[in-house]
């Protein structure tokens, strides 16, 4: 089993692996049902906007992010991929913040807190650890 795990030092590669698997699961669920996107975008205003098409777009973006993060878990010392992976978290943070504060499609609840903590925490962690992994 350990031969499938990232070989770099530190916990960040394992975190990227973990969030990749969660993102892959969320992506699959977004294609199968509107339940996950409606839990994420859980405001009365958002109910009419979470359509099957919007769920598939969300699922596709989430899948793309998962692939980038999964690759980075194993190639975390590649400065270009490190920056690209960091960008996926920054984009997620900006997206979820704007959906909450600008568009009103998210409520300040556990679903919002979870995605915001993962996006903000991962962004901060990657910024702080860049020198450790990329030199």
PDB file of C-alpha atoms in Angstrom:
ATOM      1  CA  UNK A   1       0.000   0.000   0.000  1.00  0.00           C
ATOM      2  CA  UNK A   2       2.793   2.432   0.850  1.00  0.00           C
ATOM      3  CA  UNK A   3       4.120   2.177  -2.702  1.00  0.00           C
ATOM      4  CA  UNK A   4       1.035   4.155  -3.826  1.00  0.00           C
ATOM      5  CA  UNK A   5       1.591   7.005  -1.363  1.00  0.00           C
ATOM      6  CA  UNK A   6       3.582  10.162  -2.128  1.00  0.00           C
ATOM      7  CA  UNK A   7       7.285   9.837  -1.295  1.00  0.00           C
ATOM      8  CA  UNK A   8       8.118  13.446  -0.455  1.00  0.00           C
ATOM      9  CA  UNK A   9       8.686  14.601   3.104  1.00  0.00           C
ATOM     10  CA  UNK A  10       6.061  16.470   5.058  1.00  0.00           C
ATOM     11  CA  UNK A  11       2.296  16.230   5.224  1.00  0.00           C
ATOM     12  CA  UNK A  12       1.307  18.481   2.330  1.00  0.00           C
ATOM     13  CA  UNK A  13       1.594  15.746  -0.335  1.00  0.00           C
ATOM     14  CA  UNK A  14      -0.719  13.526   1.738  1.00  0.00           C
ATOM     15  CA  UNK A  15      -3.157  16.409   2.184  1.00  0.00           C
ATOM     16  CA  UNK A  16      -3.219  16.967  -1.582  1.00  0.00           C
ATOM     17  CA  UNK A  17      -3.878  13.265  -2.079  1.00  0.00           C
ATOM     18  CA  UNK A  18      -6.734  13.358   0.444  1.00  0.00           C
ATOM     19  CA  UNK A  19      -8.435  16.451  -0.981  1.00  0.00           C
ATOM     20  CA  UNK A  20      -8.037  14.981  -4.477  1.00  0.00           C
ATOM     21  CA  UNK A  21     -10.008  11.903  -3.489  1.00  0.00           C
ATOM     22  CA  UNK A  22     -12.717  14.010  -1.861  1.00  0.00           C
ATOM     23  CA  UNK A  23     -12.881  16.195  -4.965  1.00  0.00           C
ATOM     24  CA  UNK A  24     -13.158  13.142  -7.233  1.00  0.00           C
ATOM     25  CA  UNK A  25     -16.022  11.882  -5.095  1.00  0.00           C
ATOM     26  CA  UNK A  26     -17.736  15.282  -5.210  1.00  0.00           C
ATOM     27  CA  UNK A  27     -17.282  15.407  -8.967  1.00  0.00           C
ATOM     28  CA  UNK A  28     -18.888  12.010  -9.476  1.00  0.00           C
ATOM     29  CA  UNK A  29     -21.742  12.962  -7.151  1.00  0.00           C
ATOM     30  CA  UNK A  30     -22.315  16.198  -9.082  1.00  0.00           C
ATOM     31  CA  UNK A  31     -22.906  14.178 -12.251  1.00  0.00           C
ATOM     32  CA  UNK A  32     -25.171  11.662 -10.533  1.00  0.00           C
ATOM     33  CA  UNK A  33     -27.451  14.001  -8.580  1.00  0.00           C
ATOM     34  CA  UNK A  34     -28.132  17.619  -7.648  1.00  0.00           C
ATOM     35  CA  UNK A  35     -27.852  16.755  -3.937  1.00  0.00           C
ATOM     36  CA  UNK A  36     -24.167  17.691  -3.446  1.00  0.00           C
ATOM     37  CA  UNK A  37     -24.244  20.991  -5.377  1.00  0.00           C
ATOM     38  CA  UNK A  38     -27.475  21.950  -3.591  1.00  0.00           C
ATOM     39  CA  UNK A  39     -25.817  21.268  -0.225  1.00  0.00           C
ATOM     40  CA  UNK A  40     -22.853  23.439  -1.172  1.00  0.00           C
ATOM     41  CA  UNK A  41     -24.954  26.246  -2.646  1.00  0.00           C
ATOM     42  CA  UNK A  42     -27.632  26.102   0.032  1.00  0.00           C
ATOM     43  CA  UNK A  43     -29.375  29.463   0.024  1.00  0.00           C
ATOM     44  CA  UNK A  44     -32.980  30.072  -0.989  1.00  0.00           C
ATOM     45  CA  UNK A  45     -31.661  32.189  -3.870  1.00  0.00           C
ATOM     46  CA  UNK A  46     -29.451  29.341  -5.152  1.00  0.00           C
ATOM     47  CA  UNK A  47     -32.153  26.676  -5.325  1.00  0.00           C
ATOM     48  CA  UNK A  48     -33.324  27.785  -8.771  1.00  0.00           C
ATOM     49  CA  UNK A  49     -29.759  28.219 -10.052  1.00  0.00           C
ATOM     50  CA  UNK A  50     -28.476  24.745  -9.225  1.00  0.00           C
ATOM     51  CA  UNK A  51     -29.569  23.081 -12.442  1.00  0.00           C
ATOM     52  CA  UNK A  52     -28.329  19.804 -13.930  1.00  0.00           C
ATOM     53  CA  UNK A  53     -26.108  21.836 -16.272  1.00  0.00           C
ATOM     54  CA  UNK A  54     -24.640  23.911 -13.410  1.00  0.00           C
ATOM     55  CA  UNK A  55     -24.007  20.703 -11.444  1.00  0.00           C
ATOM     56  CA  UNK A  56     -22.111  19.174 -14.371  1.00  0.00           C
ATOM     57  CA  UNK A  57     -19.995  22.336 -14.792  1.00  0.00           C
ATOM     58  CA  UNK A  58     -19.249  22.239 -11.058  1.00  0.00           C
ATOM     59  CA  UNK A  59     -18.411  18.534 -11.356  1.00  0.00           C
ATOM     60  CA  UNK A  60     -16.082  19.156 -14.286  1.00  0.00           C
ATOM     61  CA  UNK A  61     -14.234  21.992 -12.525  1.00  0.00           C
ATOM     62  CA  UNK A  62     -13.947  19.855  -9.397  1.00  0.00           C
ATOM     63  CA  UNK A  63     -12.607  16.927 -11.429  1.00  0.00           C
ATOM     64  CA  UNK A  64     -10.007  19.140 -13.098  1.00  0.00           C
ATOM     65  CA  UNK A  65      -8.902  20.478  -9.702  1.00  0.00           C
ATOM     66  CA  UNK A  66      -8.680  16.927  -8.371  1.00  0.00           C
ATOM     67  CA  UNK A  67      -6.443  15.811 -11.238  1.00  0.00           C
ATOM     68  CA  UNK A  68      -4.091  18.785 -10.792  1.00  0.00           C
ATOM     69  CA  UNK A  69      -3.895  18.244  -7.023  1.00  0.00           C
ATOM     70  CA  UNK A  70      -3.412  14.500  -7.389  1.00  0.00           C
ATOM     71  CA  UNK A  71      -0.524  15.012  -9.784  1.00  0.00           C
ATOM     72  CA  UNK A  72       1.007  17.611  -7.457  1.00  0.00           C
ATOM     73  CA  UNK A  73       0.859  15.182  -4.529  1.00  0.00           C
ATOM     74  CA  UNK A  74       3.469  13.085  -6.353  1.00  0.00           C
ATOM     75  CA  UNK A  75       5.374  15.917  -8.064  1.00  0.00           C
ATOM     76  CA  UNK A  76       5.241  18.544  -5.354  1.00  0.00           C
ATOM     77  CA  UNK A  77       8.827  19.653  -6.051  1.00  0.00           C
ATOM     78  CA  UNK A  78       7.903  20.853  -9.562  1.00  0.00           C
ATOM     79  CA  UNK A  79       7.623  24.672  -9.217  1.00  0.00           C
ATOM     80  CA  UNK A  80       5.253  25.017 -12.167  1.00  0.00           C
ATOM     81  CA  UNK A  81       2.871  22.367 -10.915  1.00  0.00           C
ATOM     82  CA  UNK A  82       3.152  23.691  -7.384  1.00  0.00           C
ATOM     83  CA  UNK A  83       2.025  27.114  -8.622  1.00  0.00           C
ATOM     84  CA  UNK A  84      -0.776  25.585 -10.708  1.00  0.00           C
ATOM     85  CA  UNK A  85      -2.017  23.597  -7.705  1.00  0.00           C
ATOM     86  CA  UNK A  86      -1.865  26.656  -5.473  1.00  0.00           C
ATOM     87  CA  UNK A  87      -3.885  28.444  -8.147  1.00  0.00           C
ATOM     88  CA  UNK A  88      -6.652  25.828  -7.913  1.00  0.00           C
ATOM     89  CA  UNK A  89      -7.057  26.618  -4.219  1.00  0.00           C
ATOM     90  CA  UNK A  90      -6.936  30.397  -4.777  1.00  0.00           C
ATOM     91  CA  UNK A  91      -9.593  30.130  -7.499  1.00  0.00           C
ATOM     92  CA  UNK A  92     -11.746  27.966  -5.223  1.00  0.00           C
ATOM     93  CA  UNK A  93     -11.381  30.454  -2.388  1.00  0.00           C
ATOM     94  CA  UNK A  94     -12.310  33.384  -4.630  1.00  0.00           C
ATOM     95  CA  UNK A  95     -15.231  31.467  -6.131  1.00  0.00           C
ATOM     96  CA  UNK A  96     -16.745  30.363  -2.829  1.00  0.00           C
ATOM     97  CA  UNK A  97     -16.175  33.783  -1.243  1.00  0.00           C
ATOM     98  CA  UNK A  98     -17.935  35.520  -4.125  1.00  0.00           C
ATOM     99  CA  UNK A  99     -20.821  33.033  -4.095  1.00  0.00           C
ATOM    100  CA  UNK A 100     -21.261  33.685  -0.372  1.00  0.00           C
ATOM    101  CA  UNK A 101     -20.657  37.441  -0.116  1.00  0.00           C
ATOM    102  CA  UNK A 102     -21.447  38.794  -3.591  1.00  0.00           C
ATOM    103  CA  UNK A 103     -24.015  36.508  -5.212  1.00  0.00           C
ATOM    104  CA  UNK A 104     -25.694  35.143  -2.082  1.00  0.00           C
ATOM    105  CA  UNK A 105     -25.845  31.564  -3.340  1.00  0.00           C
ATOM    106  CA  UNK A 106     -24.114  30.180  -0.231  1.00  0.00           C
ATOM    107  CA  UNK A 107     -25.093  30.533   3.395  1.00  0.00           C
ATOM    108  CA  UNK A 108     -22.736  30.767   6.355  1.00  0.00           C
ATOM    109  CA  UNK A 109     -23.277  27.156   7.418  1.00  0.00           C
ATOM    110  CA  UNK A 110     -21.253  23.962   7.796  1.00  0.00           C
ATOM    111  CA  UNK A 111     -21.098  23.403   4.021  1.00  0.00           C
ATOM    112  CA  UNK A 112     -19.762  26.888   3.398  1.00  0.00           C
ATOM    113  CA  UNK A 113     -17.338  26.649   6.322  1.00  0.00           C
ATOM    114  CA  UNK A 114     -15.936  23.346   5.061  1.00  0.00           C
ATOM    115  CA  UNK A 115     -15.142  24.503   1.535  1.00  0.00           C
ATOM    116  CA  UNK A 116     -13.821  27.841   2.774  1.00  0.00           C
ATOM    117  CA  UNK A 117     -11.548  26.193   5.366  1.00  0.00           C
ATOM    118  CA  UNK A 118     -10.158  23.725   2.844  1.00  0.00           C
ATOM    119  CA  UNK A 119      -9.557  26.438   0.235  1.00  0.00           C
ATOM    120  CA  UNK A 120      -8.130  29.028   2.651  1.00  0.00           C
ATOM    121  CA  UNK A 121      -6.148  26.546   4.724  1.00  0.00           C
ATOM    122  CA  UNK A 122      -4.652  24.853   1.685  1.00  0.00           C
ATOM    123  CA  UNK A 123      -3.769  28.205   0.119  1.00  0.00           C
ATOM    124  CA  UNK A 124      -2.000  29.370   3.281  1.00  0.00           C
ATOM    125  CA  UNK A 125      -0.236  26.040   3.762  1.00  0.00           C
ATOM    126  CA  UNK A 126       1.033  26.002   0.192  1.00  0.00           C
ATOM    127  CA  UNK A 127       2.245  29.604   0.367  1.00  0.00           C
ATOM    128  CA  UNK A 128       4.148  28.937   3.606  1.00  0.00           C
ATOM    129  CA  UNK A 129       5.655  25.637   2.412  1.00  0.00           C
ATOM    130  CA  UNK A 130       6.666  26.661  -1.110  1.00  0.00           C
ATOM    131  CA  UNK A 131      10.343  27.070  -0.219  1.00  0.00           C
ATOM    132  CA  UNK A 132      10.453  23.689   1.516  1.00  0.00           C
ATOM    133  CA  UNK A 133       9.154  21.800  -1.517  1.00  0.00           C
ATOM    134  CA  UNK A 134      10.412  23.892  -4.441  1.00  0.00           C
ATOM    135  CA  UNK A 135      13.625  25.294  -3.003  1.00  0.00           C
TER     136      UNK A 135
END
